[in-house]
Amino acid sequence: MENGGYGEIPDNANEHCPGPQSESAGKSEACDGCPNQQDCATAPKGPDPDLVAIAERMATVKHKILVLSGKGGVGKSTFSAQLSFALADMNYQVGLLDIDICGPSIPKMLGLEGQEIHQSNLGWSPVYVESNLGVMSIGFMLPDPDEAVIWRGPRKNGIIKQFLKDVYWGELDFLVVDAPPGTSDEHISIVQFLQATGIDGAIIVTTPQQVSLIDVRKEVNFCKKVGIQVLGVVENMSGLSQYLEDFKFTKPTETGEHSDITEWALEYMRANAPELLNLVACTEVFDSSGGGATRMCREMGVPFLGKVPLDPQLCKAAEEGRSCFFDQKCRVSAPALYSIIKKLVPRESMENGA
Amino acid sequence: MATVKHKILVLSGKGGVGKSTFSAQLSFALADMNYQVGLLDIDICGPSNPKMLGLEGQEIHQSNLGWSPVYVESNLGVMSIGFMLPDPDEAVIWRGPRKNGIIKQFLKDVYWGELDFLVVDAPPGTSDEHISIVQFLQATGIDGAIIVTTPQQVSLIDVRKEVNFCKKVGIQVLGVVENMSGLSQYLADFKFTKPTETGEHSDITEWALEYMRANAPELLNLVACTEVFDSSGGGATRMCREMGVPFLGKVPLDPQLCKAAEEGRSCFFDQKCRVSAPALYSIIKKLVPRESMENGA
């Protein structure tokens, strides 16, 4: 099966279609009666003029990083948000672009729900969390957040193009692009639109189990195919770690129900086994017996950036739109995230910026 | 579709909530009840169903009747683009129209035969695949959709959109499943670590279990629970109440269920999925017509 890409033959095209980008598109004999004939005959050929506008906007952006995953729900947006917070903490000028049109999570994760986009004579203005952290998402453009965005590919591509063409990002050290899962319209488009101006690379987020890694392999191959460097892979939800005293405890009864005996259990521990209260209890949750992301990276020849444990506190921070680095609550996840992010930042910049 | 009695879509707003895991286990359960089941995977970029049914590496065969589903059991057939990829690592980098085309072929060219249930596992979101499957199937009747979510607000935001998608296109919401609803595991099954001065953690599981046995043995019979995915927003129960859709139930995060999915097994087959299988089963029972259960089971 061949993969579609630039100027591909539409599925509803006539036989012997010359291709929508061809000189004879819409005009050749083969085009008669084709539903796309009118579009092909009148559409401009050759390089997309919008790319020029995009190049102008991107001229003031030093680094562009895509955050991808093969699989959904692995923590891609959570990672993008925390990466952006961390870079902003290091005094970089950061833009975070959310190109998930159907499920835009970024506004919530940055504490920006309900915000709107304003226009200036320079273009659309990102919504600023801090003076050096601006965010753009379709989430800011929906009058009703419960309303589904039921768009087919071409319309999604259109809004992504506008995000690049019409938004005034200004001088940015980093533009972080948070993509939806998969390898479809949004991914093909963002690469098409940005490639001329240079994409530093992609970070791929996964969880340990094989069903995620299958999709990550596809994502790595997508990057290879379109010429994007894989900066590295992050293994998220890599085991649950939580201080024992933060658990609830239940005891199964004869009926099979479970009764909550947390208070009793903690008192019992304090009285008889107090050293337990300083311990962290860990469990895998998402099976890594396939070797996890470490092994996959070795096999595919891409860098492994590190593991982030499942941390209920990180989930809470994401829900509340907070940086996990702000206080000490994300005891297990913040250090892990930080050590991954440090690898992405050029050494000399860190000494200057931090 | 004339020979298909019931069609159920399994949707989610958000990715990674356990939609395909649920679709697979639903299909296993219905097949166990002696129904004739078809499972159609319309996730073109990330087809998970072959792995979850233990069918990796299988291929589709053609007969004069059309394409043949790949059968797990004689009464459980599966169709997925996963079976059509020569190299499973190769990304399927298709724009919308081409994805729509293959979904149409799955409905047009596959010989499903007589089915009691066709379960359609969709990718997350509300885009080409979703619009198309509704367009293609609506004339022949869709019984409804099950929406899978996790408890936290960032998932529920997307579920609300999915519920509104269903309302907009006229699909009945059969109900919402709250997956990964807390982690429960016997305390004896955990590892234990102690933070050192350097911030590293050292594994002291053996010591901890011995210490427990010696000083606090009753702890070893207890189940430790934690929420993991924050439900302080009220979880799916509250959202269902607000949106007027049925709440089908909660399924806890169960490492054993994850393992079963990885290994392509039914969670109902043995006793390993102690916490998740009963929860799944009580949800699935609600979906099956009462008289059919008495006949089929």
XYZ file of C-alpha atoms in Angstrom:
651
model
C 0.000 0.000 0.000
C 1.506 3.329 -0.911
C 1.270 6.283 1.348
C -0.399 9.479 0.267
C 1.510 12.702 0.602
C 1.905 15.854 -1.362
C -0.348 16.296 -4.417
C -1.826 12.846 -4.066
C -4.591 11.640 -6.328
C -7.929 12.230 -4.569
C -9.998 9.116 -4.024
C -12.924 10.485 -5.986
C -10.785 11.482 -8.969
C -11.306 10.139 -12.462
C -9.136 7.386 -13.813
C -5.943 8.764 -15.403
C -6.057 11.801 -13.157
C -2.931 13.842 -13.869
C -2.699 14.920 -10.249
C -4.048 18.107 -8.677
C -0.655 19.818 -8.773
C 0.031 19.034 -12.399
C 0.070 21.673 -15.137
C -2.900 20.028 -16.824
C -4.893 19.594 -13.623
C -8.540 20.261 -14.296
C -7.855 20.855 -17.957
C -6.952 17.518 -19.435
C -9.425 15.189 -21.133
C -9.237 12.828 -18.210
C -10.607 15.571 -15.966
C -13.969 15.883 -17.679
C -16.745 15.163 -15.249
C -14.456 14.751 -12.264
C -15.951 16.357 -9.132
C -12.645 18.131 -8.465
C -12.324 19.531 -11.974
C -13.341 23.067 -11.112
C -11.039 23.214 -8.088
C -8.077 21.839 -9.981
C -8.559 24.151 -12.935
C -8.711 27.260 -10.806
C -6.364 26.416 -7.951
C -2.887 27.920 -8.084
C -0.137 25.569 -9.085
C 3.331 25.315 -7.786
C 4.533 26.436 -4.357
C 1.843 27.462 -1.916
C 1.970 31.272 -1.540
C 0.917 30.916 2.090
C 4.266 29.288 2.769
C 5.873 32.672 2.193
C 3.689 34.226 4.875
C 4.489 31.366 7.214
C 8.201 31.772 6.568
C 7.953 35.427 7.558
C 6.261 34.592 10.861
C 8.715 31.788 11.562
C 11.759 33.945 10.822
C 11.702 35.144 14.442
C 11.445 31.620 15.871
C 14.768 30.034 16.795
C 13.768 26.432 17.552
C 10.719 24.390 16.570
C 9.921 21.151 18.363
C 7.050 18.815 17.497
C 5.610 16.663 20.280
C 4.156 13.513 18.777
C 2.851 10.141 19.858
C 1.656 7.173 17.932
C -0.979 6.374 20.511
C -3.485 8.660 22.176
C -3.626 9.297 25.881
C 0.054 8.721 26.617
C 0.633 12.179 28.069
C 1.719 14.119 25.020
C -0.146 17.323 25.905
C 0.804 16.997 29.573
C 4.440 16.748 28.473
C 4.108 19.668 26.034
C 2.577 21.829 28.743
C 5.211 20.968 31.363
C 8.010 21.360 28.789
C 6.698 24.838 28.018
C 6.483 25.758 31.706
C 10.051 24.542 32.252
C 11.478 26.428 29.272
C 9.683 29.589 30.393
C 11.135 29.112 33.908
C 14.561 29.047 32.270
C 13.744 32.528 30.907
C 13.274 31.470 27.306
C 10.616 33.074 25.149
C 8.202 30.198 24.498
C 5.238 29.625 22.179
C 3.001 26.567 22.556
C 0.890 25.700 19.517
C -1.894 23.146 19.956
C -2.803 21.544 16.624
C -5.215 18.978 18.085
C -8.392 20.324 16.524
C -10.856 17.698 17.809
C -9.507 17.391 21.336
C -7.576 20.542 22.298
C -6.243 19.865 25.801
C -3.672 22.644 26.027
C -5.864 25.528 27.286
C -6.908 23.529 30.336
C -3.393 22.330 31.054
C -2.044 25.865 31.099
C -4.918 27.202 33.223
C -6.323 29.204 30.324
C -9.848 27.847 29.968
C -12.371 30.421 28.865
C -9.762 32.761 27.406
C -10.252 34.260 23.973
C -7.961 35.225 21.161
C -7.510 38.901 20.409
C -6.507 40.463 17.145
C -4.067 43.255 16.652
C -2.714 44.903 13.514
C 0.157 42.433 13.761
C -2.183 39.428 13.597
C -3.819 37.083 16.108
C -2.339 37.326 19.540
C -1.458 34.168 21.492
C -2.943 33.879 24.960
C -0.194 34.534 27.500
C 0.262 32.506 30.679
C 3.345 34.515 31.514
C 4.908 37.329 29.523
C 7.273 34.768 28.025
C 4.828 31.894 27.486
C 2.145 32.317 24.812
C -0.370 29.673 23.745
C -2.506 29.164 20.648
C -5.264 26.560 20.369
C -8.628 26.093 18.709
C -9.822 25.650 22.284
C -9.817 29.460 22.579
C -12.061 29.834 19.547
C -14.980 27.623 20.524
C -17.983 29.589 21.789
C -19.226 26.465 23.578
C -16.489 24.157 24.921
C -18.867 21.185 24.778
C -19.474 21.676 21.074
C -17.691 19.033 19.037
C -15.427 20.219 16.230
C -16.606 17.803 13.555
C -14.305 18.723 10.719
C -12.838 16.664 7.938
C -9.166 16.871 7.098
C -9.069 19.839 4.704
C -10.743 22.146 7.180
C -8.390 21.078 9.958
C -5.452 21.764 7.652
C -6.846 25.218 6.984
C -6.931 26.261 10.636
C -3.446 24.886 11.237
C -2.203 26.981 8.356
C -3.881 30.035 9.882
C -2.206 29.355 13.225
C 1.122 29.594 11.432
C 0.268 32.379 9.026
C -1.874 34.742 11.057
C -0.589 34.459 14.616
C 1.911 37.047 15.762
C 4.332 34.992 17.848
C 7.079 37.610 17.915
C 10.598 36.626 18.919
C 10.569 33.061 20.195
C 13.392 30.845 21.429
C 11.135 27.789 21.261
C 7.909 26.983 19.431
C 6.509 23.762 20.893
C 3.889 22.150 18.650
C 1.539 19.718 20.384
C 0.026 17.354 17.820
C -2.870 14.916 18.156
C -1.992 11.203 18.096
C -1.444 9.470 14.774
C -0.012 10.174 11.356
C -2.707 11.888 9.355
C -3.786 15.278 8.047
C -2.516 17.369 10.958
C 0.890 15.721 10.893
C 1.373 15.824 7.149
C 0.262 19.447 7.117
C 2.416 20.741 9.965
C 5.464 19.176 8.330
C 4.550 20.572 4.923
C 3.972 24.037 6.311
C 7.048 24.231 8.533
C 9.667 22.197 6.775
C 10.976 25.013 4.611
C 11.712 27.085 7.712
C 13.323 24.192 9.552
C 12.012 21.848 12.234
C 14.602 21.017 14.918
C 12.999 17.686 15.532
C 10.312 15.674 17.229
C 9.874 14.259 20.702
C 7.769 11.124 20.785
C 5.851 10.275 23.943
C 4.778 6.741 24.755
C 3.766 4.471 27.602
C 5.618 1.215 28.320
C 3.254 -1.358 26.947
C 3.593 -2.977 23.546
C 0.312 -1.703 22.183
C 1.728 1.835 22.575
C 5.162 0.932 21.281
C 3.667 -0.484 18.071
C 2.272 2.958 17.359
C 5.507 4.694 18.364
C 7.438 2.658 15.842
C 5.046 3.913 13.197
C 5.589 7.454 14.431
C 9.384 7.058 14.270
C 9.010 5.791 10.719
C 6.782 8.732 9.870
C 9.553 11.056 11.053
C 12.162 9.211 9.015
C 9.925 9.305 5.964
C 9.293 13.043 6.113
C 12.817 13.919 7.195
C 12.241 15.022 10.791
C 14.947 14.229 13.321
C 13.753 12.269 16.339
C 15.154 14.200 19.290
C 14.147 11.313 21.512
C 11.426 9.202 23.079
C 9.864 9.763 26.508
C 8.353 6.803 28.350
C 5.478 8.203 30.384
C 3.305 6.458 33.003
C 6.350 4.341 33.687
C 5.076 2.727 36.817
C 3.075 4.220 39.634
C 5.035 5.488 42.621
C 3.349 6.969 45.630
C 4.250 7.365 49.291
C 2.546 4.590 51.208
C 0.861 7.041 53.537
C -0.975 8.577 50.568
C -2.903 5.418 49.726
C -6.345 4.350 50.836
C -6.685 0.835 52.209
C -9.536 -1.583 51.888
C -10.253 -5.072 53.101
C -12.325 -7.512 51.056
C -15.385 -8.780 52.921
C -17.158 -12.135 52.503
C -19.631 -10.633 50.031
C -16.758 -9.612 47.757
C -17.279 -5.940 48.569
C -14.391 -3.843 49.854
C -14.640 -1.768 52.996
C -12.528 1.317 53.473
C -10.299 0.894 56.534
C -7.717 3.563 55.746
C -7.730 5.180 59.181
C -7.314 1.876 60.936
C -4.531 0.792 58.573
C -2.504 3.975 59.048
C -2.885 3.813 62.845
C -1.881 0.154 62.796
C 1.194 1.058 60.736
C 2.141 3.912 63.056
C 1.848 1.658 66.084
C 3.542 -1.471 64.776
C 5.613 -0.692 61.685
C 6.336 3.057 61.567
C 9.202 2.777 59.112
C 6.681 1.872 56.414
C 5.344 5.394 56.421
C 8.573 6.681 54.836
C 8.434 4.227 51.989
C 7.282 4.624 48.414
C 5.064 1.854 47.034
C 5.543 1.119 43.336
C 3.672 -0.927 40.807
C 3.997 -1.219 37.081
C 0.382 -0.693 35.904
C 1.311 -0.610 32.202
C 3.225 -3.768 31.486
C 6.800 -3.254 30.334
C 7.744 -6.884 29.830
C 8.196 -6.135 26.127
C 11.272 -4.152 27.080
C 9.534 -0.824 27.180
C 10.671 2.224 25.283
C 14.352 1.719 26.178
C 14.593 -1.419 24.114
C 12.518 0.006 21.259
C 14.824 3.026 21.025
C 17.842 0.792 20.879
C 16.269 -1.271 18.100
C 15.203 1.757 16.090
C 18.327 3.809 16.671
C 16.653 6.802 18.293
C 17.620 8.474 21.577
C 15.818 7.453 24.759
C 15.197 10.574 26.816
C 13.918 9.007 30.030
C 11.005 7.719 32.058
C 8.300 9.661 33.870
C 6.320 7.746 36.511
C 2.519 7.830 36.826
C 2.042 10.473 39.463
C -1.453 11.359 40.665
C -0.028 14.760 41.618
C 1.077 15.405 38.037
C -2.393 14.533 36.839
C -3.806 17.006 39.368
C -1.403 19.698 38.214
C -2.511 19.110 34.620
C -6.168 19.289 35.644
C -5.555 22.546 37.471
C -3.388 24.066 34.756
C -0.294 24.351 36.966
C 3.386 23.857 36.375
C 4.597 20.727 38.163
C 7.833 22.561 38.945
C 6.147 25.309 40.913
C 5.914 23.588 44.272
C 7.020 20.308 45.793
C 3.821 18.367 45.231
C 4.912 16.359 42.180
C 7.638 14.675 44.192
C 8.096 11.730 41.881
C 7.344 13.179 38.455
C 8.841 16.690 38.434
C 12.470 15.565 38.874
C 12.011 12.973 36.141
C 10.487 15.509 33.746
C 13.172 18.052 34.509
C 16.022 15.694 33.817
C 14.452 14.888 30.429
C 13.913 18.531 29.534
C 17.499 19.468 30.435
C 18.687 17.113 27.684
C 16.772 19.099 25.093
C 18.215 22.485 25.936
C 21.588 23.569 24.493
C 24.174 23.685 27.266
C 25.386 27.226 26.645
C 21.807 28.494 26.557
C 21.162 26.931 29.935
C 24.075 28.698 31.532
C 22.917 31.993 30.005
C 19.218 31.671 30.488
C 18.758 29.831 33.766
C -25.467 -5.052 6.690
C -28.786 -6.822 6.103
C -27.489 -9.839 8.010
C -26.274 -7.787 10.974
C -28.751 -7.495 13.843
C -27.089 -4.905 16.089
C -24.425 -2.297 15.412
C -22.586 -0.628 18.264
C -19.987 2.117 17.895
C -17.322 2.429 20.587
C -16.166 6.030 20.782
C -14.122 8.274 23.018
C -13.379 11.937 22.923
C -9.870 11.432 24.208
C -7.248 8.940 23.113
C -5.772 6.293 25.340
C -8.791 5.868 27.621
C -9.199 2.177 26.892
C -11.608 2.230 23.980
C -9.985 -0.606 22.041
C -9.392 -2.590 25.221
C -13.101 -2.221 25.965
C -14.120 -3.123 22.400
C -11.963 -6.231 22.497
C -13.245 -7.397 25.886
C -16.838 -6.594 24.878
C -16.383 -8.762 21.802
C -14.883 -11.600 23.846
C -17.780 -11.410 26.309
C -20.480 -11.391 23.618
C -18.816 -14.337 21.891
C -18.726 -16.178 25.249
C -22.490 -15.625 25.432
C -22.707 -17.529 22.122
C -23.533 -14.531 19.967
C -22.132 -14.218 16.469
C -19.812 -11.216 16.748
C -17.919 -9.045 14.292
C -15.335 -6.503 15.456
C -14.483 -3.772 12.964
C -11.429 -1.616 13.695
C -11.680 1.725 11.891
C -8.588 3.247 13.495
C -6.457 3.488 10.388
C -3.369 5.159 11.879
C -3.216 3.195 15.112
C -5.029 -0.148 14.709
C -4.872 -1.845 18.118
C -7.430 -4.613 17.684
C -5.270 -7.293 16.037
C -2.887 -7.291 19.014
C -5.692 -7.192 21.571
C -7.352 -10.228 20.069
C -4.092 -12.178 19.712
C -4.174 -11.921 15.924
C -0.928 -10.148 15.089
C 0.616 -11.247 11.830
C -2.618 -12.642 10.432
C -3.693 -11.803 6.907
C -7.005 -11.248 5.203
C -8.157 -13.815 2.680
C -10.524 -13.299 -0.177
C -13.301 -15.590 -1.223
C -15.947 -15.256 -3.907
C -18.160 -13.809 -1.180
C -15.698 -10.997 -0.454
C -12.942 -10.341 2.097
C -13.013 -12.712 5.002
C -12.649 -11.415 8.577
C -9.925 -12.996 10.657
C -11.543 -15.342 13.157
C -10.485 -15.640 16.790
C -13.246 -18.139 17.426
C -15.784 -19.435 14.950
C -18.201 -16.826 16.270
C -15.800 -13.875 16.607
C -14.417 -12.322 13.431
C -12.192 -9.230 13.231
C -11.392 -6.774 10.462
C -8.644 -4.150 10.703
C -6.149 -2.377 8.506
C -3.632 -3.959 10.868
C -4.004 -7.169 8.871
C -3.167 -5.429 5.607
C 0.181 -3.862 6.465
C 3.160 -5.753 5.078
C 5.382 -4.124 7.704
C 3.684 -3.413 11.060
C 6.190 -0.617 11.795
C 5.265 1.212 8.608
C 3.181 4.295 9.366
C -0.114 4.661 7.523
C 0.238 8.316 6.564
C -3.092 8.945 4.888
C -5.211 12.025 4.656
C -8.941 11.860 5.341
C -10.320 10.880 1.915
C -8.151 7.799 1.701
C -9.093 6.720 5.217
C -12.748 7.132 4.299
C -12.179 4.927 1.270
C -10.828 1.988 3.245
C -13.598 2.267 5.835
C -16.113 2.096 3.009
C -14.401 -1.011 1.689
C -14.543 -2.635 5.124
C -18.308 -2.231 5.007
C -18.811 -2.964 1.323
C -16.374 -5.757 0.575
C -16.153 -7.769 3.796
C -18.316 -10.866 4.077
C -19.464 -10.726 7.690
C -22.271 -13.239 7.300
C -24.985 -13.478 9.943
C -24.000 -11.356 12.904
C -25.818 -10.660 16.167
C -23.431 -7.799 16.942
C -21.074 -5.673 14.873
C -18.819 -3.747 17.260
C -17.082 -0.819 15.567
C -13.955 0.434 17.321
C -13.248 4.035 16.280
C -10.158 6.178 16.815
C -10.523 9.080 19.274
C -12.078 12.341 18.119
C -14.783 13.557 15.798
C -13.317 13.708 12.321
C -13.269 11.871 9.010
C -13.580 8.341 10.361
C -16.491 9.248 12.592
C -18.386 11.293 10.048
C -17.878 8.556 7.478
C -18.901 5.567 9.591
C -22.110 7.368 10.513
C -22.782 8.354 6.912
C -22.145 4.842 5.648
C -24.133 2.985 8.317
C -26.956 5.303 9.240
C -29.350 4.105 6.580
C -29.084 0.541 7.867
C -29.475 1.623 11.484
C -26.941 2.101 14.263
C -28.173 0.863 17.662
C -26.025 3.404 19.427
C -22.665 4.373 20.789
C -20.742 3.563 23.939
C -18.378 6.309 25.005
C -15.306 5.422 27.037
C -13.550 7.936 29.254
C -11.233 8.239 32.233
C -12.235 10.199 35.353
C -10.254 13.373 34.937
C -11.669 16.614 33.579
C -9.370 16.796 30.577
C -10.963 13.528 29.356
C -14.485 14.558 30.272
C -14.158 17.761 28.219
C -13.627 15.570 25.172
C -16.422 13.174 26.135
C -18.900 16.020 26.250
C -17.870 16.864 22.697
C -18.356 13.226 21.743
C -21.844 13.158 23.317
C -22.712 16.284 21.355
C -21.370 14.697 18.183
C -23.749 11.784 18.746
C -26.681 14.106 19.361
C -25.799 16.099 16.260
C -25.663 13.074 13.965
C -28.577 11.287 15.593
C -26.792 8.375 17.285
C -28.211 7.210 20.606
C -25.708 7.198 23.448
C -26.101 3.743 24.995
C -23.950 4.908 27.880
C -20.585 6.054 29.188
C -17.908 3.829 30.724
C -15.440 5.339 33.198
C -12.205 3.408 32.742
C -8.993 3.585 34.788
C -11.223 4.499 37.707
C -8.642 4.168 40.432
C -5.893 1.632 40.932
C -6.501 -1.227 43.351
C -3.884 -3.806 44.109
C -3.104 -6.126 47.024
C -0.405 -4.506 49.154
C 1.671 -7.659 48.942
C 1.943 -7.185 45.150
C 3.736 -3.834 45.331
C 7.428 -3.070 45.249
C 8.793 -0.736 47.905
C 11.523 1.848 47.663
C 13.158 4.280 50.019
C 14.449 7.672 48.879
C 18.158 8.185 49.577
C 19.991 11.486 50.200
C 20.915 11.794 46.523
C 17.231 11.723 45.593
C 17.573 8.232 44.077
C 15.293 5.435 45.212
C 16.604 2.081 46.356
C 14.515 -1.035 46.047
C 13.899 -2.521 49.494
C 10.904 -4.709 48.685
C 12.207 -7.832 50.396
C 13.031 -5.964 53.561
C 9.664 -4.177 53.576
C 7.648 -7.393 53.178
C 9.667 -9.121 55.886
C 9.226 -6.111 58.171
C 5.479 -6.233 57.536
C 5.284 -9.966 58.220
C 7.151 -9.548 61.488
C 5.462 -6.420 62.829
C 2.170 -5.781 61.039
C 1.019 -8.981 59.324
C -2.582 -7.891 58.874
C -1.392 -5.397 56.250
C -0.631 -8.220 53.863
C -4.342 -8.950 53.412
C -5.197 -5.403 52.498
C -5.805 -3.779 49.135
C -4.093 -0.451 48.562
C -6.046 2.001 46.416
C -5.181 5.265 44.822
C -7.012 7.470 42.401
C -4.258 8.122 39.829
C -6.580 10.025 37.490
C -8.196 12.741 39.534
C -11.953 12.512 39.818
C -12.549 15.590 41.923
C -14.481 17.052 39.002
C -17.179 14.522 39.728
C -15.975 12.005 37.190
C -18.143 10.503 34.513
C -21.098 9.917 36.879
C -21.703 13.615 37.286
C -21.093 14.384 33.622
C -23.669 11.774 32.584
C -26.202 13.270 34.942
C -25.577 16.736 33.538
C -25.775 15.591 29.932
C -28.663 13.193 30.360
C -26.907 10.073 29.140
C -26.736 6.692 30.904
C -23.742 5.922 33.086
C -22.770 2.292 32.525
C -20.157 1.861 35.248
C -16.540 2.117 36.352
C -13.621 -0.135 35.499
C -10.554 0.146 37.745
C -6.963 0.397 36.487
C -5.852 -3.201 36.633
C -2.312 -4.159 35.629
C -3.690 -7.627 34.886
C -6.171 -6.230 32.362
C -3.338 -4.381 30.666
C -1.398 -7.650 30.508
C -4.387 -9.460 29.028
C -4.692 -6.773 26.360
C -0.971 -7.030 25.584
C -1.259 -10.788 25.235
C -4.476 -10.729 23.229
C -6.490 -12.627 25.860
C -10.022 -12.367 27.136
C -10.025 -11.035 30.703
C -12.930 -13.381 31.457
C -10.970 -16.490 30.643
C -9.234 -17.002 33.969
C -9.230 -15.388 37.406
C -6.284 -13.095 36.894
C -8.189 -9.865 36.288
C -9.688 -9.984 39.786
C -10.618 -6.343 39.974
C -11.437 -5.474 36.362
C -13.256 -8.476 34.891
C -16.263 -8.309 37.247
C -16.577 -4.577 36.605
C -16.434 -5.056 32.828
C -18.915 -7.888 32.933
C -21.496 -5.956 34.897
C -21.246 -3.144 32.316
C -21.576 -5.497 29.364
C -24.610 -7.225 30.835
C -26.453 -3.902 30.682
C -25.957 -3.759 26.925
C -27.393 -7.147 26.112
C -31.167 -7.602 25.700
C -32.542 -9.634 28.590
C -34.318 -12.250 26.524
C -31.237 -12.784 24.376
C -29.145 -13.408 27.470
C -31.486 -16.097 28.679
C -31.410 -17.719 25.255
C -27.774 -17.268 24.389
C -25.874 -17.611 27.650
